[in-house]
Amino acid sequence: MSTTQPIRDKEELKNFMEYYRKTAPNPRNYAMVVLGLHTALRIGDVLRLTWNMVYDFENQEFRRHLCLFEKKTGKKNTIALNMHVVEALRGLAQKRRPQPADYLFTRSTSVKTPLSRSQAFRIVKRAAAASVHSGNISCHSLRKTFGYYAWKQGTPPALLMDIYNHSSYAVTKKYLGINQDERDSIFMEMNFMGMNFIE
C-alpha cells in the first residue's frame, strides 16, 4: 500500500479544490476541502469543529483564529482563518443557517451528526479521482499539501516542524515527500552541455 501523498501539481490542485465548487457543487464538501487544505489539521480534528469555534455569533462575524486542542496530541493549536476559509464557510453558513453548537460538517440526513471519517474519505477520493492523476490521495493529503506548498514558498523549516509537531526537519521532509523532490531537482537542473570548459 502506497503512502498518502500531497497534491504536488498546481493544475491538479486547482481542479481538486474547484471540484465541489464548480464540477459537482456542494458547499459542505467544498468548505471541508478548503478548510483542510488551509489549516493543516488532521481530518479527525476538522470533523470535530463546531460553528462557535469559527464564528462569533454575538458580534455576527467570523473569528480571526480557530483555537482547539488537537485530539491526537492534546496540544492547543491556534490557526489564523484566512479569507479563503472564511468565504467557503460563509457559503456553507448561508445554506445551513447553523446554531453555535452545530458541527461544521454534518451528514445530509442529520444536521446534528458530524460526518464520519469514512464519509470524509469518500468526499476527498471522489474529487481526487476526477482531478489528480498521480499519487495516493486521501484526507491526510490535505494536511500534507499545506506543508508541501508552504515549503515550496520558502517557509522556514522550524515553522513547518512546529506546525506538524515533528522532532526534526528530516522527519518533516520525509512526511511531505520533499526528499525525492529535492533529489529530482538536482538531476533535472544539471546541465553539462551549456558549460564553458576552459583548459
Short mmCIF file of C-alpha atoms in Angstrom, two decimals:
data_model
loop_
_atom_site.label_atom_id
_atom_site.label_comp_id
_atom_site.label_asym_id
_atom_site.label_seq_id
_atom_site.Cartn_x
_atom_site.Cartn_y
_atom_site.Cartn_z
CA MET A 1 0.00 0.00 0.00
CA SER A 2 1.48 3.35 -1.04
CA THR A 3 1.93 6.25 1.33
CA THR A 4 -0.51 9.16 1.23
CA GLN A 5 0.94 11.97 -0.84
CA PRO A 6 0.47 15.73 -1.09
CA ILE A 7 -1.04 17.07 -4.31
CA ARG A 8 2.10 18.41 -5.97
CA ASP A 9 0.85 19.50 -9.39
CA LYS A 10 -0.61 23.03 -9.26
CA GLU A 11 -3.17 22.47 -12.00
CA GLU A 12 -4.36 19.25 -10.38
CA LEU A 13 -4.61 21.03 -7.03
CA LYS A 14 -6.66 23.81 -8.60
CA ASN A 15 -9.02 21.28 -10.20
CA PHE A 16 -9.24 19.34 -6.94
CA MET A 17 -10.22 22.46 -4.99
CA GLU A 18 -12.74 23.52 -7.63
CA TYR A 19 -14.41 20.12 -7.92
CA TYR A 20 -17.06 20.76 -5.25
CA ARG A 21 -17.43 24.40 -6.23
CA LYS A 22 -17.92 24.04 -9.98
CA THR A 23 -17.97 20.43 -11.22
CA ALA A 24 -20.20 18.85 -8.57
CA PRO A 25 -21.35 21.83 -6.44
CA ASN A 26 -21.64 21.03 -2.75
CA PRO A 27 -20.96 23.83 -0.21
CA ARG A 28 -20.28 21.39 2.64
CA ASN A 29 -17.74 19.34 0.73
CA TYR A 30 -16.10 22.43 -0.76
CA ALA A 31 -15.74 24.07 2.66
CA MET A 32 -14.29 20.88 4.16
CA VAL A 33 -11.65 20.63 1.42
CA VAL A 34 -10.74 24.32 1.62
CA LEU A 35 -10.52 24.29 5.42
CA GLY A 36 -8.49 21.07 5.41
CA LEU A 37 -6.01 22.45 2.89
CA HIS A 38 -5.59 25.83 4.59
CA THR A 39 -5.30 24.74 8.23
CA ALA A 40 -3.14 21.57 8.10
CA LEU A 41 -5.48 19.95 10.62
CA ARG A 42 -5.94 16.20 10.79
CA ILE A 43 -9.32 15.13 9.42
CA GLY A 44 -10.41 13.94 12.86
CA ASP A 45 -9.98 17.49 14.18
CA VAL A 46 -11.70 19.01 11.13
CA LEU A 47 -14.77 16.85 11.71
CA ARG A 48 -14.98 17.86 15.41
CA LEU A 49 -15.19 21.60 14.65
CA THR A 50 -18.35 23.45 15.63
CA TRP A 51 -19.66 26.77 14.35
CA ASN A 52 -18.95 28.67 17.56
CA MET A 53 -15.26 27.81 17.07
CA VAL A 54 -15.11 29.73 13.78
CA TYR A 55 -17.95 32.23 14.11
CA ASP A 56 -18.68 34.83 16.80
CA PHE A 57 -22.48 34.69 16.97
CA GLU A 58 -22.69 37.64 19.37
CA ASN A 59 -20.86 40.02 17.01
CA GLN A 60 -22.04 38.20 13.87
CA GLU A 61 -18.60 37.82 12.32
CA PHE A 62 -16.10 35.10 11.59
CA ARG A 63 -13.33 34.71 14.11
CA ARG A 64 -9.80 35.63 13.12
CA HIS A 65 -8.40 32.48 14.73
CA LEU A 66 -9.53 28.94 15.29
CA CYS A 67 -8.39 27.60 18.68
CA LEU A 68 -8.62 23.93 19.55
CA PHE A 69 -6.92 21.14 21.43
CA GLU A 70 -5.78 18.53 18.92
CA LYS A 71 -7.26 15.11 19.53
CA LYS A 72 -4.09 13.15 18.78
CA THR A 73 -1.57 15.28 20.69
CA GLY A 74 -3.78 17.05 23.25
CA LYS A 75 -1.88 20.24 22.44
CA LYS A 76 -3.51 23.62 21.91
CA ASN A 77 -3.38 24.84 18.34
CA THR A 78 -4.23 28.36 17.22
CA ILE A 79 -4.73 28.80 13.48
CA ALA A 80 -5.43 32.02 11.59
CA LEU A 81 -8.51 31.71 9.37
CA ASN A 82 -7.65 33.23 6.01
CA MET A 83 -10.09 34.74 3.54
CA HIS A 84 -10.40 31.52 1.51
CA VAL A 85 -11.57 29.54 4.54
CA VAL A 86 -13.93 32.32 5.64
CA GLU A 87 -15.51 32.61 2.18
CA ALA A 88 -16.04 28.86 1.93
CA LEU A 89 -17.58 28.75 5.41
CA ARG A 90 -19.74 31.78 4.64
CA GLY A 91 -21.18 29.95 1.63
CA LEU A 92 -21.91 26.94 3.82
CA ALA A 93 -23.48 29.06 6.57
CA GLN A 94 -25.83 30.76 4.10
CA LYS A 95 -27.11 27.36 3.06
CA ARG A 96 -27.28 25.87 6.56
CA ARG A 97 -28.25 28.69 8.98
CA PRO A 98 -26.24 26.98 11.77
CA GLN A 99 -26.55 27.21 15.54
CA PRO A 100 -23.42 27.75 17.71
CA ALA A 101 -23.10 24.12 18.86
CA ASP A 102 -23.72 22.62 15.40
CA TYR A 103 -20.85 20.80 13.74
CA LEU A 104 -19.41 22.45 10.65
CA PHE A 105 -19.57 19.34 8.51
CA THR A 106 -22.63 17.19 9.07
CA ARG A 107 -24.43 14.36 7.38
CA SER A 108 -27.02 15.22 4.76
CA THR A 109 -29.60 13.22 6.68
CA SER A 110 -28.89 14.79 10.09
CA VAL A 111 -27.53 18.31 10.61
CA LYS A 112 -26.75 17.41 14.25
CA THR A 113 -24.47 14.49 13.35
CA PRO A 114 -20.91 15.14 12.12
CA LEU A 115 -19.55 13.44 9.03
CA SER A 116 -17.72 10.19 9.75
CA ARG A 117 -14.10 9.71 8.73
CA SER A 118 -15.23 7.23 6.06
CA GLN A 119 -17.64 9.80 4.59
CA ALA A 120 -14.88 12.43 4.55
CA PHE A 121 -12.56 9.90 2.88
CA ARG A 122 -15.12 9.26 0.12
CA ILE A 123 -15.58 13.01 -0.42
CA VAL A 124 -11.84 13.53 -0.90
CA LYS A 125 -11.40 10.41 -3.04
CA ARG A 126 -14.23 11.42 -5.37
CA ALA A 127 -12.67 14.84 -6.02
CA ALA A 128 -9.22 13.30 -6.39
CA ALA A 129 -10.44 10.69 -8.88
CA ALA A 130 -11.72 13.47 -11.11
CA SER A 131 -8.72 15.77 -10.82
CA VAL A 132 -5.50 14.16 -9.55
CA HIS A 133 -3.68 11.71 -11.80
CA SER A 134 -0.71 10.68 -9.67
CA GLY A 135 -0.05 9.66 -6.10
CA ASN A 136 -2.18 8.17 -3.36
CA ILE A 137 -4.62 10.88 -2.27
CA SER A 138 -6.66 10.68 0.94
CA CYS A 139 -7.89 13.02 3.68
CA HIS A 140 -4.35 13.20 5.05
CA SER A 141 -3.24 14.62 1.69
CA LEU A 142 -4.95 17.89 2.64
CA ARG A 143 -2.62 18.24 5.64
CA LYS A 144 0.43 17.21 3.64
CA THR A 145 -0.41 19.52 0.73
CA PHE A 146 -0.44 22.51 3.09
CA GLY A 147 3.10 21.73 4.22
CA TYR A 148 4.37 20.91 0.76
CA TYR A 149 3.32 24.28 -0.67
CA ALA A 150 4.44 26.14 2.46
CA TRP A 151 7.88 24.57 1.91
CA LYS A 152 7.84 25.48 -1.81
CA GLN A 153 7.03 29.09 -0.86
CA GLY A 154 10.05 29.27 1.45
CA THR A 155 8.51 28.73 4.89
CA PRO A 156 11.39 28.25 7.37
CA PRO A 157 11.89 24.58 8.34
CA ALA A 158 11.50 25.39 12.05
CA LEU A 159 7.98 26.71 11.44
CA LEU A 160 6.94 23.62 9.48
CA MET A 161 8.33 21.41 12.23
CA ASP A 162 6.30 23.40 14.78
CA ILE A 163 3.09 23.22 12.74
CA TYR A 164 3.39 19.45 12.43
CA ASN A 165 4.89 18.92 15.89
CA HIS A 166 7.82 16.97 14.42
CA SER A 167 11.07 16.35 16.27
CA SER A 168 13.33 17.23 13.32
CA TYR A 169 13.25 18.74 9.85
CA ALA A 170 14.31 15.35 8.46
CA VAL A 171 11.02 13.91 9.77
CA THR A 172 9.06 16.79 8.19
CA LYS A 173 10.83 16.34 4.85
CA LYS A 174 10.02 12.64 4.83
CA TYR A 175 6.42 13.32 5.88
CA LEU A 176 5.91 15.76 2.99
CA GLY A 177 7.85 13.71 0.44
CA ILE A 178 10.35 16.53 -0.01
CA ASN A 179 13.49 14.40 -0.10
CA GLN A 180 12.72 12.95 -3.54
CA ASP A 181 11.66 16.35 -4.90
CA GLU A 182 14.99 17.84 -3.83
CA ARG A 183 16.88 14.96 -5.43
CA ASP A 184 14.85 15.21 -8.64
CA SER A 185 15.53 18.95 -8.95
CA ILE A 186 19.29 18.36 -8.76
CA PHE A 187 19.15 15.87 -11.63
CA MET A 188 16.73 17.93 -13.72
CA GLU A 189 18.69 21.17 -13.38
CA MET A 190 22.13 19.69 -14.10
CA ASN A 191 23.42 20.96 -17.47
CA PHE A 192 26.87 19.93 -18.62
CA MET A 193 26.03 20.83 -22.22
CA GLY A 194 25.94 24.56 -21.53
CA MET A 195 29.16 24.68 -19.51
CA ASN A 196 32.16 26.60 -20.73
CA PHE A 197 35.13 24.28 -20.21
CA ILE A 198 38.41 26.21 -20.03
CA GLU A 199 41.64 24.28 -20.31
#
